[in-house]
mmCIF file of N, CA and C in Angstrom:
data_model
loop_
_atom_site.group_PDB
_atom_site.id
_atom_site.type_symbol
_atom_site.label_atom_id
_atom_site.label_comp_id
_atom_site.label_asym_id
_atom_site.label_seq_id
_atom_site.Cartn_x
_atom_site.Cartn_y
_atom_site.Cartn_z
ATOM 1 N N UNK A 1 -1.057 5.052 11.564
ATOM 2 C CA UNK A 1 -0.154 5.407 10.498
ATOM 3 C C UNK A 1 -0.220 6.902 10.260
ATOM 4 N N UNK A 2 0.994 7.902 10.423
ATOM 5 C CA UNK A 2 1.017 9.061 9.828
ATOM 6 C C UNK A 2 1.687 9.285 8.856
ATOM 7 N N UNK A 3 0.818 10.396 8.844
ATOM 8 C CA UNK A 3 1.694 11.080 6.871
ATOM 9 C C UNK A 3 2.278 12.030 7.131
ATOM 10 N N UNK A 4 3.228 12.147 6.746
ATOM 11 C CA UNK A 4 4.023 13.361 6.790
ATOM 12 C C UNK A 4 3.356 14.314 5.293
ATOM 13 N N UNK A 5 2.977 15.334 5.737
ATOM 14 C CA UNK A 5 2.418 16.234 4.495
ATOM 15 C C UNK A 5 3.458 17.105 3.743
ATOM 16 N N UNK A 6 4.320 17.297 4.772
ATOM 17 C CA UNK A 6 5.774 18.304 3.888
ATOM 18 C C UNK A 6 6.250 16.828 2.966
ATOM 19 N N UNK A 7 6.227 15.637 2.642
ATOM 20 C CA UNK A 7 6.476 15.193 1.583
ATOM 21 C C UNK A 7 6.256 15.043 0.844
ATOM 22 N N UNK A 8 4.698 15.472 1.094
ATOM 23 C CA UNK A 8 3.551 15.440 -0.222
ATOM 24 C C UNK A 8 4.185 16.376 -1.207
ATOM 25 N N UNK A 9 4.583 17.769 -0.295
ATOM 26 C CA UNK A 9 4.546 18.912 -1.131
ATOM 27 C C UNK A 9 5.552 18.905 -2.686
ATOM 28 N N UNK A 10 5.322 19.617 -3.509
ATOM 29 C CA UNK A 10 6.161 19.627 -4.163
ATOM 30 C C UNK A 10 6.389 20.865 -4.957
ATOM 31 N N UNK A 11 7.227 21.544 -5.183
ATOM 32 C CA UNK A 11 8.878 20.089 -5.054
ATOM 33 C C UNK A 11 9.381 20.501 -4.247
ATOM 34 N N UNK A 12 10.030 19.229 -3.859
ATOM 35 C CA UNK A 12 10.648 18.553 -2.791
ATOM 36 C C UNK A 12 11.715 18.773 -3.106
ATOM 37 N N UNK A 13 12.759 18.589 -1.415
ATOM 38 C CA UNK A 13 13.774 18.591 -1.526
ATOM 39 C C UNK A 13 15.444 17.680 -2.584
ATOM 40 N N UNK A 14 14.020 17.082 -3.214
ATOM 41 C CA UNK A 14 15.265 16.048 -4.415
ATOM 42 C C UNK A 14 14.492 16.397 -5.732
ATOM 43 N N UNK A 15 13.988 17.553 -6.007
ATOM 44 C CA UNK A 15 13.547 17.981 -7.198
ATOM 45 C C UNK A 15 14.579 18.036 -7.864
ATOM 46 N N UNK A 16 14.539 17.874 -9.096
ATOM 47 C CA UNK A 16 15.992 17.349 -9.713
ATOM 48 C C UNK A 16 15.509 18.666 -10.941
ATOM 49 N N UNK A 17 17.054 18.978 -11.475
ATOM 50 C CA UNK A 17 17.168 20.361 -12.201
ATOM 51 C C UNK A 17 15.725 20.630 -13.249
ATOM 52 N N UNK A 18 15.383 21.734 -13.782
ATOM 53 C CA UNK A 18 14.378 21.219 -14.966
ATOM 54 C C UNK A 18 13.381 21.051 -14.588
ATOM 55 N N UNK A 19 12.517 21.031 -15.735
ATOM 56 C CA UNK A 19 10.776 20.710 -15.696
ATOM 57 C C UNK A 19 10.688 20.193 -16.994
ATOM 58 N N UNK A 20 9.063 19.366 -16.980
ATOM 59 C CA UNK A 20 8.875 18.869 -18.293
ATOM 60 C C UNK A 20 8.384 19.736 -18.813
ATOM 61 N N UNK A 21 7.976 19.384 -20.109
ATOM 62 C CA UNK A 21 7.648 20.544 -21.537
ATOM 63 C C UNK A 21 6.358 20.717 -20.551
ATOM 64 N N UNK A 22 5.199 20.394 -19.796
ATOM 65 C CA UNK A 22 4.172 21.125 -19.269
ATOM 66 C C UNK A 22 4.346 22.121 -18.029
ATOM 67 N N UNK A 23 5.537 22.126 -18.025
ATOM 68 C CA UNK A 23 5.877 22.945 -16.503
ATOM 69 C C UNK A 23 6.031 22.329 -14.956
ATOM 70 N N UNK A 24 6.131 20.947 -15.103
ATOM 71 C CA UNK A 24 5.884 20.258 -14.292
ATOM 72 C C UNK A 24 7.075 19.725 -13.926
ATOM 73 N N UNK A 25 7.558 19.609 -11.861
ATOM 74 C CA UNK A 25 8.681 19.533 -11.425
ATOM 75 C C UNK A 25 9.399 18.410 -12.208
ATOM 76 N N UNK A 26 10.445 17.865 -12.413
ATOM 77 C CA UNK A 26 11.052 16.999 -11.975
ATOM 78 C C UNK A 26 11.599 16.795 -10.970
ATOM 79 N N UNK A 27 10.960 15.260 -10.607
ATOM 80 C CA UNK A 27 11.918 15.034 -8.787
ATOM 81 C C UNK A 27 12.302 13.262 -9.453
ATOM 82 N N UNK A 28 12.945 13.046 -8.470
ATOM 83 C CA UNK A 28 13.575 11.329 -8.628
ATOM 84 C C UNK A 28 12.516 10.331 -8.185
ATOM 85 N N UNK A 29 12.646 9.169 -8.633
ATOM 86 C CA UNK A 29 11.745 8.111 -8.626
ATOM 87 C C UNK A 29 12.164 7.925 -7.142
ATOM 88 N N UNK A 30 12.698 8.115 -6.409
ATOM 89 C CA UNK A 30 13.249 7.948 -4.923
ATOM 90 C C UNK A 30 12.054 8.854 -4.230
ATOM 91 N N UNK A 31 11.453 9.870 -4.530
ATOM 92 C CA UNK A 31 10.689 10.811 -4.418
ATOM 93 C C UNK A 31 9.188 10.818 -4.580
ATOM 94 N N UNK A 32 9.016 10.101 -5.830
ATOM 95 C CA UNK A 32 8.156 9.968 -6.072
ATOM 96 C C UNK A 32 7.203 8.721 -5.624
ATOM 97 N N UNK A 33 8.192 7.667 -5.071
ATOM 98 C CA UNK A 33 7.785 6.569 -4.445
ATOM 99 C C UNK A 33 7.674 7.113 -2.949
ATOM 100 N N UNK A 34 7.998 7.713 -2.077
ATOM 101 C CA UNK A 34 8.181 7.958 -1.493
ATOM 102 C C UNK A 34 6.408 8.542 -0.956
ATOM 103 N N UNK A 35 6.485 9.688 -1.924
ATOM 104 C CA UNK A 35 5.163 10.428 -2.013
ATOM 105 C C UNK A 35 4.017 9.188 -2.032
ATOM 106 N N UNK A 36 4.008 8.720 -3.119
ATOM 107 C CA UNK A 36 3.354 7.867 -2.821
ATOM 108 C C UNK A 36 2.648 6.763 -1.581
ATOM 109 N N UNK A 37 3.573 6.650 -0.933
ATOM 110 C CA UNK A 37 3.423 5.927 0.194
ATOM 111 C C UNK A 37 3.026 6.588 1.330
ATOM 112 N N UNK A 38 3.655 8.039 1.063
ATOM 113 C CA UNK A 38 2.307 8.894 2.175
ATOM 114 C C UNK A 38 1.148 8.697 1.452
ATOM 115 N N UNK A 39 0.598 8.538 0.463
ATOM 116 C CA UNK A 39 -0.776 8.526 0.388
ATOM 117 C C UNK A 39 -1.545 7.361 0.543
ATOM 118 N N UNK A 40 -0.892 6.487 0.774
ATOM 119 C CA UNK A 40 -1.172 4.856 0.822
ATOM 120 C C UNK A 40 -1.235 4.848 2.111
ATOM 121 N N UNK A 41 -0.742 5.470 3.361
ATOM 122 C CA UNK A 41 -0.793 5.549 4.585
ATOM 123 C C UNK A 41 -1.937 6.149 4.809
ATOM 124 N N UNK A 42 -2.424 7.404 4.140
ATOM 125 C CA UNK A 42 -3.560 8.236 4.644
ATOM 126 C C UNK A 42 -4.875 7.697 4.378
ATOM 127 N N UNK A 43 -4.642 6.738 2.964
ATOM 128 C CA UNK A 43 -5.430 6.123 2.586
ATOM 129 C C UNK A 43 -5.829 4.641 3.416
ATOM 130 N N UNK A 44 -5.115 4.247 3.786
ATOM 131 C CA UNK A 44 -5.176 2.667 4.989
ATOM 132 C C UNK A 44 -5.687 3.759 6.546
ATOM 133 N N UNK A 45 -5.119 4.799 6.630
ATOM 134 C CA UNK A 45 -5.533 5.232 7.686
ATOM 135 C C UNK A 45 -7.683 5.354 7.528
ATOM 136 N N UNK A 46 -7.669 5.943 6.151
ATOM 137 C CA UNK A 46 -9.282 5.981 6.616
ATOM 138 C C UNK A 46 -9.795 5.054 6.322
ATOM 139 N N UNK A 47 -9.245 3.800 5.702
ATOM 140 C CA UNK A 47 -9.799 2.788 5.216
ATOM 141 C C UNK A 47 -10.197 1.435 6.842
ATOM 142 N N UNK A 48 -9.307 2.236 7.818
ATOM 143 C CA UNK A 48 -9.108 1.205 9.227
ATOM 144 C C UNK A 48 -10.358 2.058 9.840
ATOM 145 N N UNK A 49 -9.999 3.358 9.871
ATOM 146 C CA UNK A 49 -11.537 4.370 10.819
ATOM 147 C C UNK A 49 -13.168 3.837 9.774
ATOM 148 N N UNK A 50 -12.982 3.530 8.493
ATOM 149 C CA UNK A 50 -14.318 3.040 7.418
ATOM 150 C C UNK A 50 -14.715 1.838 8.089
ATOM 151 N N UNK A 51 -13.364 0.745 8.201
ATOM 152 C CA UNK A 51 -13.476 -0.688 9.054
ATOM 153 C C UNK A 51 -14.471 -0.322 10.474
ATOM 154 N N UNK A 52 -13.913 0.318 11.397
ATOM 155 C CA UNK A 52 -14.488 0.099 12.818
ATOM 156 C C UNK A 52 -15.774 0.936 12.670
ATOM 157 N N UNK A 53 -16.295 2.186 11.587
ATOM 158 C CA UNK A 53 -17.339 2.845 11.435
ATOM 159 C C UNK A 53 -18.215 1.412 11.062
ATOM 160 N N UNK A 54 -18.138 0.548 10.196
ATOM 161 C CA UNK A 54 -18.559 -0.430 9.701
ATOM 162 C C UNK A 54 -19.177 -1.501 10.558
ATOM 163 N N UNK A 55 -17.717 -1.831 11.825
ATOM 164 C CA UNK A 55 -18.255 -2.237 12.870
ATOM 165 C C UNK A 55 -19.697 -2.184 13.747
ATOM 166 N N UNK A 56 -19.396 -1.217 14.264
ATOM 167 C CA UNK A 56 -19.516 0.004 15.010
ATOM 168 C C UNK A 56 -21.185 -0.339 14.736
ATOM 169 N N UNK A 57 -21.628 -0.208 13.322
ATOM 170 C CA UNK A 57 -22.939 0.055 12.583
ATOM 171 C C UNK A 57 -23.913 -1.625 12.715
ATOM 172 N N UNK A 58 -22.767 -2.263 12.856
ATOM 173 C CA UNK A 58 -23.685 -4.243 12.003
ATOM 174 C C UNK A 58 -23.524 -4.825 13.418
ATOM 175 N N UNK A 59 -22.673 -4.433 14.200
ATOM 176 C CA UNK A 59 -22.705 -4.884 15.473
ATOM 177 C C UNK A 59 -24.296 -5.092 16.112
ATOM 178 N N UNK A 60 -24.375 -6.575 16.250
ATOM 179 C CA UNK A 60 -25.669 -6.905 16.806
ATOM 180 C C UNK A 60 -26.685 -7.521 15.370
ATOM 181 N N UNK A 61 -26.036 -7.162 14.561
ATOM 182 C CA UNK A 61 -26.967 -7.547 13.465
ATOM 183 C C UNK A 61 -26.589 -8.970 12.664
ATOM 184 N N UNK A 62 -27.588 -9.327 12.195
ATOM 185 C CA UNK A 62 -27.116 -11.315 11.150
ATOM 186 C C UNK A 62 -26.449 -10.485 10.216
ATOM 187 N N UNK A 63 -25.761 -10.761 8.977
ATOM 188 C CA UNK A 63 -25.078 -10.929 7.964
ATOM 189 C C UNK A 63 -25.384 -11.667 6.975
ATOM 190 N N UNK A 64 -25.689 -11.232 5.999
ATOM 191 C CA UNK A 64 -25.845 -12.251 4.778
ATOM 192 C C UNK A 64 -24.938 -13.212 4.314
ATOM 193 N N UNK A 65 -24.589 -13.901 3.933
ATOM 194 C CA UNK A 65 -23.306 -14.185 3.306
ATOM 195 C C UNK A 65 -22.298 -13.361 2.204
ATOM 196 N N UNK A 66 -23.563 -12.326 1.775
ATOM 197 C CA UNK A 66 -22.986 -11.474 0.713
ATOM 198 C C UNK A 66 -23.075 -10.205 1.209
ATOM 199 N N UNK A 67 -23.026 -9.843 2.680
ATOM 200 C CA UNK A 67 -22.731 -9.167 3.114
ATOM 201 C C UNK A 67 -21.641 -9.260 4.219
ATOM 202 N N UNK A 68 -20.920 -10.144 4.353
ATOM 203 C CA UNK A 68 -19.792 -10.887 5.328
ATOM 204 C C UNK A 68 -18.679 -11.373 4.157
ATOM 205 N N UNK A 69 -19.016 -11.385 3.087
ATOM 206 C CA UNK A 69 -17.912 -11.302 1.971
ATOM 207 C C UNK A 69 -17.947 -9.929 1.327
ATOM 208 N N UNK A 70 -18.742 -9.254 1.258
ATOM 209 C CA UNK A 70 -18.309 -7.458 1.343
ATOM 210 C C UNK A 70 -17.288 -7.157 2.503
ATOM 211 N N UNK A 71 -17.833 -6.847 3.960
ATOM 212 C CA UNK A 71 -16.867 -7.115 4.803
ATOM 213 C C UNK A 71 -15.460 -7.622 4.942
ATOM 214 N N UNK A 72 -15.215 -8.646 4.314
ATOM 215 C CA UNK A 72 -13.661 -9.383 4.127
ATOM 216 C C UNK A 72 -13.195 -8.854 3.327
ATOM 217 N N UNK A 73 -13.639 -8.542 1.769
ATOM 218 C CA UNK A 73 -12.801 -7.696 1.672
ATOM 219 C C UNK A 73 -12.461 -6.208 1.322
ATOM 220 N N UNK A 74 -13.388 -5.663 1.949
ATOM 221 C CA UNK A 74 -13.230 -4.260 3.001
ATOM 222 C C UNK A 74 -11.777 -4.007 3.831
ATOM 223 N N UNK A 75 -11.865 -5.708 4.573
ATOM 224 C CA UNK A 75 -10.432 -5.933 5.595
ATOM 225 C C UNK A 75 -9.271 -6.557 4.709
ATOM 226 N N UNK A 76 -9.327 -6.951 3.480
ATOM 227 C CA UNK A 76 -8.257 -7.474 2.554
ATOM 228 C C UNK A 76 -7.993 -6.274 1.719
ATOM 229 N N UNK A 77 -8.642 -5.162 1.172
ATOM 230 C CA UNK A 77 -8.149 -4.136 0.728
ATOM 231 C C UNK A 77 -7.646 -3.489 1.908
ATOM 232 N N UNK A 78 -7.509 -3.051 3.086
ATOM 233 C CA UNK A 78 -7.332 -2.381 3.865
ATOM 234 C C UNK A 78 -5.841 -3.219 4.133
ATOM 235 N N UNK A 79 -5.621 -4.168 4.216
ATOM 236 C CA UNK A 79 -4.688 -5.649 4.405
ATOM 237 C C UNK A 79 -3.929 -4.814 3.620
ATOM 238 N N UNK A 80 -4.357 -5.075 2.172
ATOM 239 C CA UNK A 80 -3.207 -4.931 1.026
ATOM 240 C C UNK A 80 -2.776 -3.190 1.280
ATOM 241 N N UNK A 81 -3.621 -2.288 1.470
ATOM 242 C CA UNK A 81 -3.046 -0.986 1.056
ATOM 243 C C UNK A 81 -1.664 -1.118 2.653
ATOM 244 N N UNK A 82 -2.064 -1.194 3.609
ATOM 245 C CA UNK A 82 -0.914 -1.360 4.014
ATOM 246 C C UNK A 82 0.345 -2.134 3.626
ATOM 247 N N UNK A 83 0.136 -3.229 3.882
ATOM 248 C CA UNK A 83 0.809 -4.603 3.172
ATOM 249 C C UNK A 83 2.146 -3.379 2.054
ATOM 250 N N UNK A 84 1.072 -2.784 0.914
ATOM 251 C CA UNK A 84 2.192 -2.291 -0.574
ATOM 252 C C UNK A 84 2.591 -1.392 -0.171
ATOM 253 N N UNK A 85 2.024 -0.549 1.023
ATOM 254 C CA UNK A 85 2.770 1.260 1.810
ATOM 255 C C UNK A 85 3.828 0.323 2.420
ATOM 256 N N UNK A 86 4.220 -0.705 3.327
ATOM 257 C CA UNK A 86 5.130 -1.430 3.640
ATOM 258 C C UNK A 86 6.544 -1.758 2.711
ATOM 259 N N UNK A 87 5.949 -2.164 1.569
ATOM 260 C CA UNK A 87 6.955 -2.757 0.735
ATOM 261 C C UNK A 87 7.496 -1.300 -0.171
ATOM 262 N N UNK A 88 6.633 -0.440 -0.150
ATOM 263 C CA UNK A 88 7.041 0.882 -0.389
ATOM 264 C C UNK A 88 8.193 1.736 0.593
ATOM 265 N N UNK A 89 7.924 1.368 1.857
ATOM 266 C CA UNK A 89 8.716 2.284 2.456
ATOM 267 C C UNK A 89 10.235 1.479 2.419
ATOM 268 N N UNK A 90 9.702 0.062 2.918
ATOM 269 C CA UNK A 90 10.917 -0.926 2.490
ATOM 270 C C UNK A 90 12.323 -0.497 1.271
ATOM 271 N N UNK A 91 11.322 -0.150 0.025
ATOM 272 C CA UNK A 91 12.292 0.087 -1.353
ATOM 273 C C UNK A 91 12.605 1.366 -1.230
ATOM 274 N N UNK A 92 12.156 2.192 -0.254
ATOM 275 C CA UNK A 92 12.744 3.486 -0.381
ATOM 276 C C UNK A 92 13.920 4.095 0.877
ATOM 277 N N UNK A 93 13.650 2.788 1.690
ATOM 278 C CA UNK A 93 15.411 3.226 2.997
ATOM 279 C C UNK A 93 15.849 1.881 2.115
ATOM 280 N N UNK A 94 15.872 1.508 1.027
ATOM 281 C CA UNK A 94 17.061 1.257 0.439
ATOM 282 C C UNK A 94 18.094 2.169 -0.051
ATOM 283 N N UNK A 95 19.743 2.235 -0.677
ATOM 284 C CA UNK A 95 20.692 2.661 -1.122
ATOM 285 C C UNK A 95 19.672 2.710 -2.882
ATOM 286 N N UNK A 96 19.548 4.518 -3.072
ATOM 287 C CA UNK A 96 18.732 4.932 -4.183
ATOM 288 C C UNK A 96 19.851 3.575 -5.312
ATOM 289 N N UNK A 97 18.957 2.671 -5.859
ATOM 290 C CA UNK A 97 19.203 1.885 -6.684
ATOM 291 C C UNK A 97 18.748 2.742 -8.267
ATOM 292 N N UNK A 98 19.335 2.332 -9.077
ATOM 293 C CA UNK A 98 18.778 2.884 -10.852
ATOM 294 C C UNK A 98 17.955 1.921 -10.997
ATOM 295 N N UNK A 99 16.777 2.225 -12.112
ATOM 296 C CA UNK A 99 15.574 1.575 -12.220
ATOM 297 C C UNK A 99 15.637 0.031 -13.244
ATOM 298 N N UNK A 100 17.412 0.021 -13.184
ATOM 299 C CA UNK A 100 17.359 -1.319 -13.338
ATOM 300 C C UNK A 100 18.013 -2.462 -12.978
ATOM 301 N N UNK A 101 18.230 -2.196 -11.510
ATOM 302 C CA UNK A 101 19.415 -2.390 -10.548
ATOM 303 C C UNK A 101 18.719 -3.407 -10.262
ATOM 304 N N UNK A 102 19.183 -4.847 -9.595
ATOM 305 C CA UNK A 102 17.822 -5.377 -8.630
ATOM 306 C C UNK A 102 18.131 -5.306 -7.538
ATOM 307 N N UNK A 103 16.682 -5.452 -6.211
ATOM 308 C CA UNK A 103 16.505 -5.243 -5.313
ATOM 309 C C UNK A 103 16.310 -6.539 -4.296
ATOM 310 N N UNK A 104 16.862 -7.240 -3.343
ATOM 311 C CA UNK A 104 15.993 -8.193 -2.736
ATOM 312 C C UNK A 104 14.669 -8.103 -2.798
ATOM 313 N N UNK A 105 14.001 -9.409 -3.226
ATOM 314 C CA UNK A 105 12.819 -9.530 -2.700
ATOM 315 C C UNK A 105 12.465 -9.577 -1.448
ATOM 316 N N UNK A 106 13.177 -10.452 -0.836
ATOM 317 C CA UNK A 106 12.816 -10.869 0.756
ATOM 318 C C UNK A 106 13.416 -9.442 1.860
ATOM 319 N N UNK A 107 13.708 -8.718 0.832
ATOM 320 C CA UNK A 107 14.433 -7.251 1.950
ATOM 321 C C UNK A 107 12.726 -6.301 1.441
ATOM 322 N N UNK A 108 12.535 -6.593 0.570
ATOM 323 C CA UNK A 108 10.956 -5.620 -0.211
ATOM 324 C C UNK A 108 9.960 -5.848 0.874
ATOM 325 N N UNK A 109 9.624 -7.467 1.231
ATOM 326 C CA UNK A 109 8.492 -8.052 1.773
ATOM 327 C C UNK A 109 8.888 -7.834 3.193
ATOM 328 N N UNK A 110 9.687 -7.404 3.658
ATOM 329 C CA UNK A 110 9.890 -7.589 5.527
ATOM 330 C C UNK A 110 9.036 -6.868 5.806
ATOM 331 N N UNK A 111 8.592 -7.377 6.719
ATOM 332 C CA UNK A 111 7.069 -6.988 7.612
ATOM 333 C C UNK A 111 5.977 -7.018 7.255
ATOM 334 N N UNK A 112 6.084 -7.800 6.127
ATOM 335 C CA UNK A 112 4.440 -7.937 4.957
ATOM 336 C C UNK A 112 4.074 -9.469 5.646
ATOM 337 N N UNK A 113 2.977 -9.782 6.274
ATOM 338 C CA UNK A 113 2.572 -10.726 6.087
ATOM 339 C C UNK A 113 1.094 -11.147 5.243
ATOM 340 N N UNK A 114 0.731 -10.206 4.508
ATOM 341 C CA UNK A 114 -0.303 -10.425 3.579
ATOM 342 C C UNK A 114 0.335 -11.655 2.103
ATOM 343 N N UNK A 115 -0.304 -12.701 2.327
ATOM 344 C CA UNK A 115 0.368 -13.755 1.164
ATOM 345 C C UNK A 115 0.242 -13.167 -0.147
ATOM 346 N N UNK A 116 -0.845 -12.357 -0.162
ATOM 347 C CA UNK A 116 -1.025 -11.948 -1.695
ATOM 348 C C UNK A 116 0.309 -11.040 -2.043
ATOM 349 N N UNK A 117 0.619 -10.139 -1.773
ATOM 350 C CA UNK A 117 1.475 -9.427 -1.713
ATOM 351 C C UNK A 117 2.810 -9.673 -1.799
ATOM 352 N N UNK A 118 3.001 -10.893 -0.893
ATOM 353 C CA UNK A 118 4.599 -11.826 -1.054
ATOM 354 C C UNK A 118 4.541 -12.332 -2.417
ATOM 355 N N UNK A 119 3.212 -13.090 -2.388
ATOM 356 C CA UNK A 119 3.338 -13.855 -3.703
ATOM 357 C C UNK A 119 3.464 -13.070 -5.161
ATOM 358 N N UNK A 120 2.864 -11.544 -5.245
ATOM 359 C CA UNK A 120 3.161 -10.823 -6.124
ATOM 360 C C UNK A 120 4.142 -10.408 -5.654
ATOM 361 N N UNK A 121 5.197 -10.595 -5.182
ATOM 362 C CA UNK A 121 6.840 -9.577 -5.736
ATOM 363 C C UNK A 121 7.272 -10.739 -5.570
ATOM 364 N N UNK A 122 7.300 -12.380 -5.472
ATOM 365 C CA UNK A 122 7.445 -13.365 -5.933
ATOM 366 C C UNK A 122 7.809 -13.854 -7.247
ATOM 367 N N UNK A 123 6.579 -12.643 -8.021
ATOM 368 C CA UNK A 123 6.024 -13.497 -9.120
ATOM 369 C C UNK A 123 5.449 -14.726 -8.821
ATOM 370 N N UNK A 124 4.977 -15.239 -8.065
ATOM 371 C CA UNK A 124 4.458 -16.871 -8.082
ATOM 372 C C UNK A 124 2.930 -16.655 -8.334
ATOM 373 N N UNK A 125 1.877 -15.462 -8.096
ATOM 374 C CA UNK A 125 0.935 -15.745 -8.136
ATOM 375 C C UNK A 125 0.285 -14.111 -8.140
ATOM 376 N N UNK A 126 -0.326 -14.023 -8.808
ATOM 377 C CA UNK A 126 -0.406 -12.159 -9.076
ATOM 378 C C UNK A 126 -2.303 -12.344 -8.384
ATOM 379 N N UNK A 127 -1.892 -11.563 -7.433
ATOM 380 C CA UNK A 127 -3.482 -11.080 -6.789
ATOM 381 C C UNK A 127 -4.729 -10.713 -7.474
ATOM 382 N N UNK A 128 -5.540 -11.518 -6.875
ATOM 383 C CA UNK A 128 -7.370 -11.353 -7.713
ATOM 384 C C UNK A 128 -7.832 -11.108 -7.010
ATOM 385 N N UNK A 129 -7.469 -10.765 -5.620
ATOM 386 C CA UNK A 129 -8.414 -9.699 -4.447
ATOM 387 C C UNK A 129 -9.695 -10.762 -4.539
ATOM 388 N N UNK A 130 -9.862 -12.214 -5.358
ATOM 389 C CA UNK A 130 -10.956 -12.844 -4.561
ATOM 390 C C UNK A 130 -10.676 -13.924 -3.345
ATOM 391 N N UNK A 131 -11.060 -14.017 -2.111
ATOM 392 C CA UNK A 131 -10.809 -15.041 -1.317
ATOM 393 C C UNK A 131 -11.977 -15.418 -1.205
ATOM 394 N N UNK A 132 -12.460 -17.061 -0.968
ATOM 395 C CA UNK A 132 -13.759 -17.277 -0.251
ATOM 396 C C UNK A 132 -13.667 -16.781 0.835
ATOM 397 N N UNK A 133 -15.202 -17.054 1.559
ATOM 398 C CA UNK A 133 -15.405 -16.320 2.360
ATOM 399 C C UNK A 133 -15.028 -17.176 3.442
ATOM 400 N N UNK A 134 -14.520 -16.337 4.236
ATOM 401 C CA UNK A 134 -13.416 -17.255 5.883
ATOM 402 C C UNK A 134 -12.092 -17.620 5.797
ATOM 403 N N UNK A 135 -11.272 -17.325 4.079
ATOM 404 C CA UNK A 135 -9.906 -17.440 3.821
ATOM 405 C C UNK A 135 -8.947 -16.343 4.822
ATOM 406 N N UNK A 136 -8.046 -16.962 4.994
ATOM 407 C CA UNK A 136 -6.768 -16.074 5.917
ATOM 408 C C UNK A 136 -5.832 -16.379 4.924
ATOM 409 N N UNK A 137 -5.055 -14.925 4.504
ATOM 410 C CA UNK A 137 -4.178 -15.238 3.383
ATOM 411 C C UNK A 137 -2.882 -14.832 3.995
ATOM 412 N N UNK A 138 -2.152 -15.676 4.464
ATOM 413 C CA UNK A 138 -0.831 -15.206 4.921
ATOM 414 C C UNK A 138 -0.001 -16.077 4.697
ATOM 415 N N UNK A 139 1.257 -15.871 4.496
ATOM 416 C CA UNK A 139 2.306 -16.731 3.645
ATOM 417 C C UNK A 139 3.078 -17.604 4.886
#
């Protein structure tokens, strides 16, 4: 996963007229989601190199049980930060909608197969990041 860093910057090319009373840009929620999701990328990026460092280290070694449910979800946060940079980039090559327009769900979730994640923009079931240990959560 790369980040583009000229989107980080700001402001950006959709800085919108004005600043707030602290001096601070205004840009569009199109923008700001946007930004966001580079950092959710950079962030899954070191969270996958933390995974195989992790590897890398226990390889050859027993596991506790409460150290093999640390592990899982190590790989279920790493799951989800991609998983929501997904449904992020998803809502943002949408047609800029107003913040009270609605959006498909099932156009949000394409390419998400993390269940937690479907099921929160569902609404059917809002994520507790607990699984037992050996759960596969996919919808």
């Amino acid at each position: 996963m790369e980040t583009d860093s000229a989107t980080m910057r700001a402001p950006g090319p959709h800085t919108t007229p004005g600043a707030t009373p602290d001096g601070t840009p205004n840009i569009t929620m199109h923008e700001a989601v946007a930004r966001m999701a580079c950092l959710l990328d950079a962030a899954c990026e070191d969270l996958v190199h933390a995974q195989q460092a992790v590897e890398t280290c226990v390889r050859g070694l027993a596991l506790s049980d409460a150290d093999m449910s640390s592990l899982q979800k190590l790989d279920v946060a790493t799951q989800t930060v991609a998983a929501v940079t997904t449904v992020l980039r998803n809502l943002i090559s949408l047609p800029h909608p107003g913040p009270a327009d609605g959006v498909s769900v099932a156009g949000l979730y394409d390419g998400v197969t993390l269940g937690a994640v479907v099921r929160a923009l569902k609404g059917t079931h809002a994520p507790d990041g607990s699984l037992p240990a050996g759960t596969i959560d996919l919808f």
